[in-house]
mmCIF file of C-alpha atoms in Angstrom:
data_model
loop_
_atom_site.group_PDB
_atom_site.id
_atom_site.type_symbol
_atom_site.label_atom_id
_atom_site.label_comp_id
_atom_site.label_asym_id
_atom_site.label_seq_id
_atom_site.Cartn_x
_atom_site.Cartn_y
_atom_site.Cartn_z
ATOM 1 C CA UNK H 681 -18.914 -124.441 59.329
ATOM 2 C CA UNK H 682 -15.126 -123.725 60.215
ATOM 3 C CA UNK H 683 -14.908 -121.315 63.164
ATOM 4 C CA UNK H 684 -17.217 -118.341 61.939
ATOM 5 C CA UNK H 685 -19.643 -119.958 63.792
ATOM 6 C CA UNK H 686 -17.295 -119.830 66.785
ATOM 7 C CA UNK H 687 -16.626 -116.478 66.080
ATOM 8 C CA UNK H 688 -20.430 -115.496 66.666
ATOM 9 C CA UNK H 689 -20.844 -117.421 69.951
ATOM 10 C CA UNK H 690 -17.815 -115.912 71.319
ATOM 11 C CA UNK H 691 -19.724 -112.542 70.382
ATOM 12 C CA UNK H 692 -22.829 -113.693 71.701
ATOM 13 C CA UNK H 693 -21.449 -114.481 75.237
ATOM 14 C CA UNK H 694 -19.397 -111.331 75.804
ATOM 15 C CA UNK H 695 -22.566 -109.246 74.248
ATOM 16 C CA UNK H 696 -24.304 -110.915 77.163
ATOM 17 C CA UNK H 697 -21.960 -111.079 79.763
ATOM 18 C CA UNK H 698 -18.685 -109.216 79.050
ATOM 19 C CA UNK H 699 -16.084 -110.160 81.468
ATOM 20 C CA UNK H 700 -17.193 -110.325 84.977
ATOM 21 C CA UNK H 701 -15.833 -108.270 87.529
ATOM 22 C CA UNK H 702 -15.273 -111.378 90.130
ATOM 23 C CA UNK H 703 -13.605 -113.313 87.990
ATOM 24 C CA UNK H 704 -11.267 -110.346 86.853
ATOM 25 C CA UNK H 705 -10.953 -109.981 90.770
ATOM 26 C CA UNK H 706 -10.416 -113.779 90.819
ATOM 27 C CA UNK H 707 -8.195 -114.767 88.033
ATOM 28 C CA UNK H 708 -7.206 -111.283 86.355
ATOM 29 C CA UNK H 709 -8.014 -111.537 81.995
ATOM 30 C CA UNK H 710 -6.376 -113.458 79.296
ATOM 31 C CA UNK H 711 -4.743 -109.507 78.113
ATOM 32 C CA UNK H 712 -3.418 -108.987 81.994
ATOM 33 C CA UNK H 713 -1.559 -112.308 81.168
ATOM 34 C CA UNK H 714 0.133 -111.454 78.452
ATOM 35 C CA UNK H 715 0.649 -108.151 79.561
ATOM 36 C CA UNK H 716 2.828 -109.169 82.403
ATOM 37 C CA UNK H 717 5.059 -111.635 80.318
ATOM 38 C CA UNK H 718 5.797 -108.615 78.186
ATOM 39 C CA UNK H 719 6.284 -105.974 80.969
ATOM 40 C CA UNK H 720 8.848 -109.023 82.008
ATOM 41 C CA UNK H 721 10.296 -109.396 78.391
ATOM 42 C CA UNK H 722 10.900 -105.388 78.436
ATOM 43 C CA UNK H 723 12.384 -105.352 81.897
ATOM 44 C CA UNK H 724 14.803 -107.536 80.878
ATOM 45 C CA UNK H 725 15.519 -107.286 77.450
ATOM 46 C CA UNK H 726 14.989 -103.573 76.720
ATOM 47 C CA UNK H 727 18.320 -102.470 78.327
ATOM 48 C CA UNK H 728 19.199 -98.490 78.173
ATOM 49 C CA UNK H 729 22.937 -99.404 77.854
ATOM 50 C CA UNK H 730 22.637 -100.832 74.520
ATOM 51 C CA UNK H 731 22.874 -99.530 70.900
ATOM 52 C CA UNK H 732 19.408 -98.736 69.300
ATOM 53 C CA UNK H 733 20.478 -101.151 66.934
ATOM 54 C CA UNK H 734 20.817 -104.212 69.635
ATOM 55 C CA UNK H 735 17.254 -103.171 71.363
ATOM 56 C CA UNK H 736 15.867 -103.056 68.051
ATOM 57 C CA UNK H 737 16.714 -106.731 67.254
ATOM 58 C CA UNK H 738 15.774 -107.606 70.984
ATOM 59 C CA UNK H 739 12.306 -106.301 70.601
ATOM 60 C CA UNK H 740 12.137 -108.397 67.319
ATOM 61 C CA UNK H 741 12.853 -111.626 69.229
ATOM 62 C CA UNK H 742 10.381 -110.449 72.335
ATOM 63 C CA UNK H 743 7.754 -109.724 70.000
ATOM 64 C CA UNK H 744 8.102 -112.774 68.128
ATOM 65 C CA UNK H 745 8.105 -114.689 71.072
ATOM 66 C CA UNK H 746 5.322 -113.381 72.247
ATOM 67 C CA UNK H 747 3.041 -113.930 69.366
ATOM 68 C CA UNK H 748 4.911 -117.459 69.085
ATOM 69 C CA UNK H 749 3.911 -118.687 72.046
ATOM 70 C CA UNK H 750 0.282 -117.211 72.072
ATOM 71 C CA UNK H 751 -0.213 -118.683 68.347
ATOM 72 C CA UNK H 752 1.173 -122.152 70.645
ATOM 73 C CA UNK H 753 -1.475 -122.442 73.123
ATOM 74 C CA UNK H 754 -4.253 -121.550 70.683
ATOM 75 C CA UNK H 755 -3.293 -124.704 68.584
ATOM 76 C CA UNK H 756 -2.657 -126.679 72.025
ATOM 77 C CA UNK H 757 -6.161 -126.183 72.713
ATOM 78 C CA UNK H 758 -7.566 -126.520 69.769
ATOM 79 C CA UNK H 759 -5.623 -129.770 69.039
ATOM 80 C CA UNK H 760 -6.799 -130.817 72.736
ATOM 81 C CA UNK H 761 -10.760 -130.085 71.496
ATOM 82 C CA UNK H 762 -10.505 -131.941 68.323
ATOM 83 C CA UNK H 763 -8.793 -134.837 70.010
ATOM 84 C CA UNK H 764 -11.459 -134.839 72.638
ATOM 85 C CA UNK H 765 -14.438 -134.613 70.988
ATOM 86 C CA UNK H 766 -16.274 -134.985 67.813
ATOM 87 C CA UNK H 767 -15.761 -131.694 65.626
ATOM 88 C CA UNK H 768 -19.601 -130.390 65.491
ATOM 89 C CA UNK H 769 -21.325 -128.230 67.375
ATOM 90 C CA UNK H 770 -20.313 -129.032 70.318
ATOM 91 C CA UNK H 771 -16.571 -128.087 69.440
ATOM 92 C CA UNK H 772 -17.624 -124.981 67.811
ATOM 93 C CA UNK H 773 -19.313 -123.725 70.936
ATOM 94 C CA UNK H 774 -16.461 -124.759 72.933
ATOM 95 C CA UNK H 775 -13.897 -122.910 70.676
ATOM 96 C CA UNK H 776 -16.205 -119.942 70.619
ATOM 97 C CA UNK H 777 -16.271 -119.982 74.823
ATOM 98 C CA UNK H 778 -12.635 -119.821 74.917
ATOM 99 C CA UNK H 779 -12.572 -116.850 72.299
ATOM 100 C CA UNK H 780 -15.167 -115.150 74.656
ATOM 101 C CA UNK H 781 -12.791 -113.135 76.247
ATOM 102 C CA UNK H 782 -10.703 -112.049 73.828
ATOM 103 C CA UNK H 783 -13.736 -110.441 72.521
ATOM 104 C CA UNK H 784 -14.272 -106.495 74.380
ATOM 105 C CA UNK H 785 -17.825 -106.168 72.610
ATOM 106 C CA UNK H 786 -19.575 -105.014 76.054
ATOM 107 C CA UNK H 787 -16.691 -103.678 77.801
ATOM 108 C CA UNK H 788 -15.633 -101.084 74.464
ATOM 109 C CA UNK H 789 -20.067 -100.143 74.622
ATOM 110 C CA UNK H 790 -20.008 -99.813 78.512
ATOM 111 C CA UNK H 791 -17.024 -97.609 78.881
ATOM 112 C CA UNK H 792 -18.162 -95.403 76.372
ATOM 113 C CA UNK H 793 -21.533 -95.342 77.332
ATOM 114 C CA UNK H 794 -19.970 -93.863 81.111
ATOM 115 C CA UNK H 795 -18.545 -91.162 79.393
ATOM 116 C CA UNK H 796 -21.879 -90.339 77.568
ATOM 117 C CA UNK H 797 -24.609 -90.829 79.941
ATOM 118 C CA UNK H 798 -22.772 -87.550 83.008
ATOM 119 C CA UNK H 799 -22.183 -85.632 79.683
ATOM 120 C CA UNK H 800 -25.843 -85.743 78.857
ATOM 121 C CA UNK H 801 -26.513 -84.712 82.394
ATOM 122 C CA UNK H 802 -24.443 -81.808 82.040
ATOM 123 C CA UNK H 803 -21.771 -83.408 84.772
ATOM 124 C CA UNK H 804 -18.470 -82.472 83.104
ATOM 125 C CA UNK H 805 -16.102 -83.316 85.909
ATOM 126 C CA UNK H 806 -18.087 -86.944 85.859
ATOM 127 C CA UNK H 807 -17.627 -87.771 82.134
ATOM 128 C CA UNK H 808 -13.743 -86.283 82.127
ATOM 129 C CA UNK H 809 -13.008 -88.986 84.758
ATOM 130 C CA UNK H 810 -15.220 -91.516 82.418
ATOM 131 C CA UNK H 811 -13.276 -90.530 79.823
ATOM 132 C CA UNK H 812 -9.725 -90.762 81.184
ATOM 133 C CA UNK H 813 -10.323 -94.163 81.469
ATOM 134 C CA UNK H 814 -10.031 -94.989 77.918
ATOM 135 C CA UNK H 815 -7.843 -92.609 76.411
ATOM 136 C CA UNK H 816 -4.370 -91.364 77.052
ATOM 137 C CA UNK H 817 -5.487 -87.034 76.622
ATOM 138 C CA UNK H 818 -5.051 -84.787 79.396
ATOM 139 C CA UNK H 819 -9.005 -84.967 80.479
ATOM 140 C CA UNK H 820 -8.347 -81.521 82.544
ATOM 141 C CA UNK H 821 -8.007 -79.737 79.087
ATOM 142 C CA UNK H 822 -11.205 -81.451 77.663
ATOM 143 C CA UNK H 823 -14.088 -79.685 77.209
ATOM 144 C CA UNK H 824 -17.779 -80.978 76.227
ATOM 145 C CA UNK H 825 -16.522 -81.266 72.897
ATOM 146 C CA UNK H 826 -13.045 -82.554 73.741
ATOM 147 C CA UNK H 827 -15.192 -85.084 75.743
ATOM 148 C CA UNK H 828 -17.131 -86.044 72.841
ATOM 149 C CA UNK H 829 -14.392 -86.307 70.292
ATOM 150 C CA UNK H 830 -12.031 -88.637 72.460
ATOM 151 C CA UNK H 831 -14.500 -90.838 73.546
ATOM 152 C CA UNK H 832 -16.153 -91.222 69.434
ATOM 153 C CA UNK H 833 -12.478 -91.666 68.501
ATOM 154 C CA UNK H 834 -12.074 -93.976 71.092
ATOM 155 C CA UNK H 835 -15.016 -96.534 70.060
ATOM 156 C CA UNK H 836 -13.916 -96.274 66.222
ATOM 157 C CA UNK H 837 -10.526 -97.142 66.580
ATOM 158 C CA UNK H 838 -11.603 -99.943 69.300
ATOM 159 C CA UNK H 839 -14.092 -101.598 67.682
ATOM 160 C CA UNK H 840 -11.744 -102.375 64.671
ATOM 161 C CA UNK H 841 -8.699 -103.528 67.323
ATOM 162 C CA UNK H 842 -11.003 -104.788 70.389
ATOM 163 C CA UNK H 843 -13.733 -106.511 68.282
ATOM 164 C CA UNK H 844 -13.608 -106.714 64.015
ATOM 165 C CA UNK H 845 -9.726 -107.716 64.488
ATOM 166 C CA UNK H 846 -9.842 -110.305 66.671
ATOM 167 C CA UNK H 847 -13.382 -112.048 65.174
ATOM 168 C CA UNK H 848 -11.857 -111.926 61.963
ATOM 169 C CA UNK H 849 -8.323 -113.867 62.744
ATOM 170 C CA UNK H 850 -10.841 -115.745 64.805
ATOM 171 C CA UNK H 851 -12.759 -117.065 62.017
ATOM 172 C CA UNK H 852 -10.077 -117.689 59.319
ATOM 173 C CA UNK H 853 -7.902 -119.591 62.318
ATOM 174 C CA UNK H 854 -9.764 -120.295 65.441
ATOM 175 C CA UNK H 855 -8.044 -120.275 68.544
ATOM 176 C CA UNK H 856 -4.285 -119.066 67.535
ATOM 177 C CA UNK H 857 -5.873 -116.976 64.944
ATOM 178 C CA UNK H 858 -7.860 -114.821 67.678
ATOM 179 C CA UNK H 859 -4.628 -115.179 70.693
ATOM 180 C CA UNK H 860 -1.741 -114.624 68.534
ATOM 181 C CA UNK H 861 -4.133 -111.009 67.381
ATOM 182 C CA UNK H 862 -4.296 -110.305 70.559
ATOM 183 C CA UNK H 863 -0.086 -111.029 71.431
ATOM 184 C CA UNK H 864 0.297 -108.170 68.617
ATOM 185 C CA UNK H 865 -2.267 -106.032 69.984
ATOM 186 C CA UNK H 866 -1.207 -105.521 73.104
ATOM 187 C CA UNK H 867 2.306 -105.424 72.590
ATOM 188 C CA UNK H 868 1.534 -102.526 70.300
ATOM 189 C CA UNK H 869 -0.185 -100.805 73.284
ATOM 190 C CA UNK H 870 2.245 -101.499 75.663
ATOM 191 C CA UNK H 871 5.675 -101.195 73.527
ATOM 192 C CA UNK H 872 4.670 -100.307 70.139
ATOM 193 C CA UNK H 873 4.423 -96.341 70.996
ATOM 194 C CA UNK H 874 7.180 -93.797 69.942
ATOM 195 C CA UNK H 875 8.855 -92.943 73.632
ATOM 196 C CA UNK H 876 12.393 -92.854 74.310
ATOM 197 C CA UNK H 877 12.547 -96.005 76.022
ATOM 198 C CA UNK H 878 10.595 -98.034 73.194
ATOM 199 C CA UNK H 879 11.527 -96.129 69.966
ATOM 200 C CA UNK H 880 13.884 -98.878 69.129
ATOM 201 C CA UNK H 881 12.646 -101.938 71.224
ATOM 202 C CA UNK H 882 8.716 -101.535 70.249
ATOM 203 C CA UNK H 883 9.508 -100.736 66.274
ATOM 204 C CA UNK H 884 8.752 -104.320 65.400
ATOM 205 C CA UNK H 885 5.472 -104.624 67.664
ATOM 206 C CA UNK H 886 4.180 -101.191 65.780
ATOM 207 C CA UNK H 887 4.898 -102.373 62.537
ATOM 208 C CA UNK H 888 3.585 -106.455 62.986
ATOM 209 C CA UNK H 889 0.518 -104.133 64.240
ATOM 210 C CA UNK H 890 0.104 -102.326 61.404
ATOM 211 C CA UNK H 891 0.234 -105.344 59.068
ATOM 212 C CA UNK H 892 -2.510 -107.284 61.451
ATOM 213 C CA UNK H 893 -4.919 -104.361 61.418
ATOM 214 C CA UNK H 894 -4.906 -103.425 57.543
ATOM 215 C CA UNK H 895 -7.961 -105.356 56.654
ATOM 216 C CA UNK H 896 -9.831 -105.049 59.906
ATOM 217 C CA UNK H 897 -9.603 -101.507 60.383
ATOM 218 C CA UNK H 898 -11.255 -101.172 57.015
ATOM 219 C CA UNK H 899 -13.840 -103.677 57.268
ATOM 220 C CA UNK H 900 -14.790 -101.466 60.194
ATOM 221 C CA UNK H 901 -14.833 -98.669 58.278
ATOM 222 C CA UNK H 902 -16.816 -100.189 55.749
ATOM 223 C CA UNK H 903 -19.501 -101.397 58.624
ATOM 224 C CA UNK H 904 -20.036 -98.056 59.950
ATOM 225 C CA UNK H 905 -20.712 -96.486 56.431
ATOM 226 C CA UNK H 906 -23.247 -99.212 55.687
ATOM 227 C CA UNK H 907 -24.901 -98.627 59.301
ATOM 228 C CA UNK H 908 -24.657 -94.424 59.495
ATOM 229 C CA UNK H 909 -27.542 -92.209 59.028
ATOM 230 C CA UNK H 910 -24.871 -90.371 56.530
ATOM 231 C CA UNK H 911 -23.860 -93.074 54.444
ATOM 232 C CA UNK H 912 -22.595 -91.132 51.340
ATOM 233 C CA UNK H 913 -20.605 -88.568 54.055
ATOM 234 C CA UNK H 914 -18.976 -91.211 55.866
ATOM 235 C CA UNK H 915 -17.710 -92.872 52.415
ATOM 236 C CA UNK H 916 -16.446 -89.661 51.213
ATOM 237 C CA UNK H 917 -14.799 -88.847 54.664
ATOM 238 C CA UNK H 918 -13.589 -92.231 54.972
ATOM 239 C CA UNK H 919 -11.790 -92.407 51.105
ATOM 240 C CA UNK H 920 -10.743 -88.361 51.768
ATOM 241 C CA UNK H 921 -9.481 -88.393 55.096
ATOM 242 C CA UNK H 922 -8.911 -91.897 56.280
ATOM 243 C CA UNK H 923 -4.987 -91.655 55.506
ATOM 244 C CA UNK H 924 -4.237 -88.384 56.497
ATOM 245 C CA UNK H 925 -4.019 -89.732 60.379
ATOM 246 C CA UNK H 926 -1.198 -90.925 62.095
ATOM 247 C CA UNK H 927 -1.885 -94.537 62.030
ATOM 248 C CA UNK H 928 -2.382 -96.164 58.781
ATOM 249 C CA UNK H 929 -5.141 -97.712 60.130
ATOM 250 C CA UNK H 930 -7.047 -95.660 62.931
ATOM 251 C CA UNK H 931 -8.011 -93.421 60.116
ATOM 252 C CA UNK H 932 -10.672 -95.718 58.623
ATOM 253 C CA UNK H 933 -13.137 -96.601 61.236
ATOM 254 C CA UNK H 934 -12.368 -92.998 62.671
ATOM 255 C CA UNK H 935 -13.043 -91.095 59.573
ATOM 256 C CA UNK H 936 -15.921 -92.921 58.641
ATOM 257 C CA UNK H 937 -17.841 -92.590 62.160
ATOM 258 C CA UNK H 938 -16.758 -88.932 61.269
ATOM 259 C CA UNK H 939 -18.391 -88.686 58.043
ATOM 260 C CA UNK H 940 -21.455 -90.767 59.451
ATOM 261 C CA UNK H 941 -22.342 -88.636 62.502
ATOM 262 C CA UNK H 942 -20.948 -85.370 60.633
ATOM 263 C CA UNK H 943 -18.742 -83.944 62.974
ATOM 264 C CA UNK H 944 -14.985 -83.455 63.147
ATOM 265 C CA UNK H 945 -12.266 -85.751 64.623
ATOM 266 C CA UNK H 946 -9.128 -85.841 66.102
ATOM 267 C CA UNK H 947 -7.736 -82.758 65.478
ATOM 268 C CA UNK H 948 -4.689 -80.709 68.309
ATOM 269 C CA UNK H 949 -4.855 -82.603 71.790
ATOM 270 C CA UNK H 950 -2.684 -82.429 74.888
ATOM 271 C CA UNK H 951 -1.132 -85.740 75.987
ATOM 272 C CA UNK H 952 1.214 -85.538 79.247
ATOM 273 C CA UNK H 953 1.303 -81.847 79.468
ATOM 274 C CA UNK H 954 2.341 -81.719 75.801
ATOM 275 C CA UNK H 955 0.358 -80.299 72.688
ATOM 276 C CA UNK H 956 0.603 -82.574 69.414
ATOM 277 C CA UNK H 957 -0.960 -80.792 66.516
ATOM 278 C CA UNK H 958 -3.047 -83.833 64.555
ATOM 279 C CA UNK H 959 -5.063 -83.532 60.993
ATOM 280 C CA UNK H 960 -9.232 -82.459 61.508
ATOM 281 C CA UNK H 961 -11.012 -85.696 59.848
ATOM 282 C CA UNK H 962 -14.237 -84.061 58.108
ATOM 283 C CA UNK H 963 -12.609 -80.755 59.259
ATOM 284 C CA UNK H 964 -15.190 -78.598 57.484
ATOM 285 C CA UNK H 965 -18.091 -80.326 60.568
ATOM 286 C CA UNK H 966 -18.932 -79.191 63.565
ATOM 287 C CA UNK H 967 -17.848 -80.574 67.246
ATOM 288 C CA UNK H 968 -19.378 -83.274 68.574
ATOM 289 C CA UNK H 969 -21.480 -83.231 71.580
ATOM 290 C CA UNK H 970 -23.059 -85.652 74.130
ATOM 291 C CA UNK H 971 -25.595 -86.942 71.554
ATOM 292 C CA UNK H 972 -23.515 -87.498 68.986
ATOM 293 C CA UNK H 973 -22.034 -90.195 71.442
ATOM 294 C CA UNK H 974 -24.862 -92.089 71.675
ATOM 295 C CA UNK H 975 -25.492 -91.724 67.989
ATOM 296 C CA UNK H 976 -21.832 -93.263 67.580
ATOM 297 C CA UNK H 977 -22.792 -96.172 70.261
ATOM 298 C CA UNK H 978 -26.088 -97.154 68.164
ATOM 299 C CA UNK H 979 -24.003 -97.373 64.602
ATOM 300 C CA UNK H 980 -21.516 -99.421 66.803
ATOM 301 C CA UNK H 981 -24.191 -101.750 67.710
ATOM 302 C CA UNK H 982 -25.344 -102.197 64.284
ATOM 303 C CA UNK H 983 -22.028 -102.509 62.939
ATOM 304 C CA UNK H 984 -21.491 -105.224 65.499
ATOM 305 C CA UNK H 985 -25.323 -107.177 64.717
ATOM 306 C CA UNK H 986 -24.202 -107.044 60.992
ATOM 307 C CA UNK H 987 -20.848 -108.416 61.844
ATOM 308 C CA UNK H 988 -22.115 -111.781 63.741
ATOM 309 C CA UNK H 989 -24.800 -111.838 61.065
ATOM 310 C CA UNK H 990 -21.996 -112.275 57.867
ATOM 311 C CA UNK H 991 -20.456 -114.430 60.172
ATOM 312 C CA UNK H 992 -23.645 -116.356 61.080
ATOM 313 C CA UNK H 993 -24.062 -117.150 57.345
ATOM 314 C CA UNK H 994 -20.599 -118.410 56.433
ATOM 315 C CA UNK H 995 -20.833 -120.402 59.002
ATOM 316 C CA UNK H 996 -24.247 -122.371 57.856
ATOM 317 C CA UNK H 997 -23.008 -121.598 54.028
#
């Protein structure tokens, strides 16, 4: 049974419950954990003072570290199960409960849902504070469209990184397969982005990233051209335009959502004041609106069923 079946209770709880606010207000989240030992890592090993060359090989060792000791306490706890108990069901179930929240099934669907449901309404100030909320764009600049686009974008790229990446390092290693995913992950996010102060110290989190995502992000891709209305348009989108965006792996689940609601993604956006000029996925579309949103959400949702189903049946195979 291995841990695909602990892969699909871990789904099954978050789909239910996601993470609930008093025990965030209680105990904080597995991801604030780890964020704060590497905000600590960074404050002291990411000096200004040194050579590029020095912070490179100090973000090396933080984000080994990192991962290193995440990978650790997944097998501690593990080993600690097994030991315990007898490895059936009951462990399974277990393993899966301790994957729950490394699993952002409900929260990725409920924070892009807020950004639909006041742009439906016509409430644009509403859905650009929604919207903030998840991505890093000026939301001032953002118009219905601009809405639209960031928050699509936004539930393509996270369902590969919040959701198919984790499940599947889940289910080929259990525990450290699923923690030490999301040690990479978030170092990525919070050191892995080209600024002056990480250019050096966050190369190795980017690229460790990169490696960790290749398969996910297209299995994703792959899910949301099986589950769009537009099957044959997100395929072609997804094999034309997937690599023509800045991440060699965003550009799958991205371009195929693209191709499968047939609209146009990323494309020029204003970060920090700042314009960065970005390649049109299925340029030749139109914008997306409200609507198309909540088309995106229910192709997500299928994606997602069909995902726990696979996993369902390798783990009774």
């Amino acid at each position: 049974m291995g841990f695909a079946g602990a892969m699909v209770v871990a789904m099954a709880v978050d789909a239910l419950t996601g993470w609930p606010a008093p025990l965030f207000a209680r105990i904080g989240h597995p991801v604030t954990w780890l964020g704060r030992l590497i905000a600590a890592i960074d404050a002291g090993w990411n000096r200004e003072s040194d050579p590029p060359a020095l912070r490179r090989a100090a973000g090396v060792a933080g984000a080994l570290l990192v991962i290193a000791l995440a990978v650790a306490l997944g097998w501690l706890l593990q080993s600690l199960l097994r030991f315990l108990l007898p490895w059936g069901w009951i462990g399974i179930v277990l393993v899966g409960i301790l994957a729950w929240p490394l699993v952002a099934l409900r929260s990725l669907h409920d924070h892009v849902a807020a950004v639909a449901n006041p742009l439906l309404g016509g409430n644009i100030a509403a859905a650009r504070e929604a919207v903030s909320r998840i991505v890093g764009r000026d939301p001032a600049a953002l118009d219905e469209a601009g809405i639209a686009r960031a928050a699509i974008e936004s539930l393509a790229e996270n369902a590969s990184d919040g959701i198919v990446a984790p499940v599947f390092w889940g289910a080929l290693f259990g525990l450290p397969g699923i923690l030490g995913y999301k040690a990479i992950n978030t170092l990525d996010s919070m050191i892995g982005h080209r600024s002056e102060r990480h250019e050096a110290f966050g190369w190795a989190a980017a690229r460790i990233d990169d490696v960790a995502n290749f398969i996910p992000a297209r299995l994703t891709g792959f899910l949301f051209v099986l589950l769009a209305q537009q099957r044959s348009e997100a395929l072609s989108c997804m094999t034309r335009d997937a690599r023509r965006h800045r991440s060699p792996n965003a550009g799958w689940p991205e371009a195929a959502m693209a191709g499968g609601l047939s609209v146009r993604l990323s494309g020029p956006r204003i970060y920090h004041g700042s314009a960065t000029e970005e390649p049109w996925l299925n340029e030749g579309a139109r914008d997306p609106l409200a609507a198309d949103i909540v088309e995106g959400l229910t192709v997500y949702r299928r994606a997602m069923l069909l995902l726990a189903g696979v996993l369902a049946i390798l783990a009774f195979a």
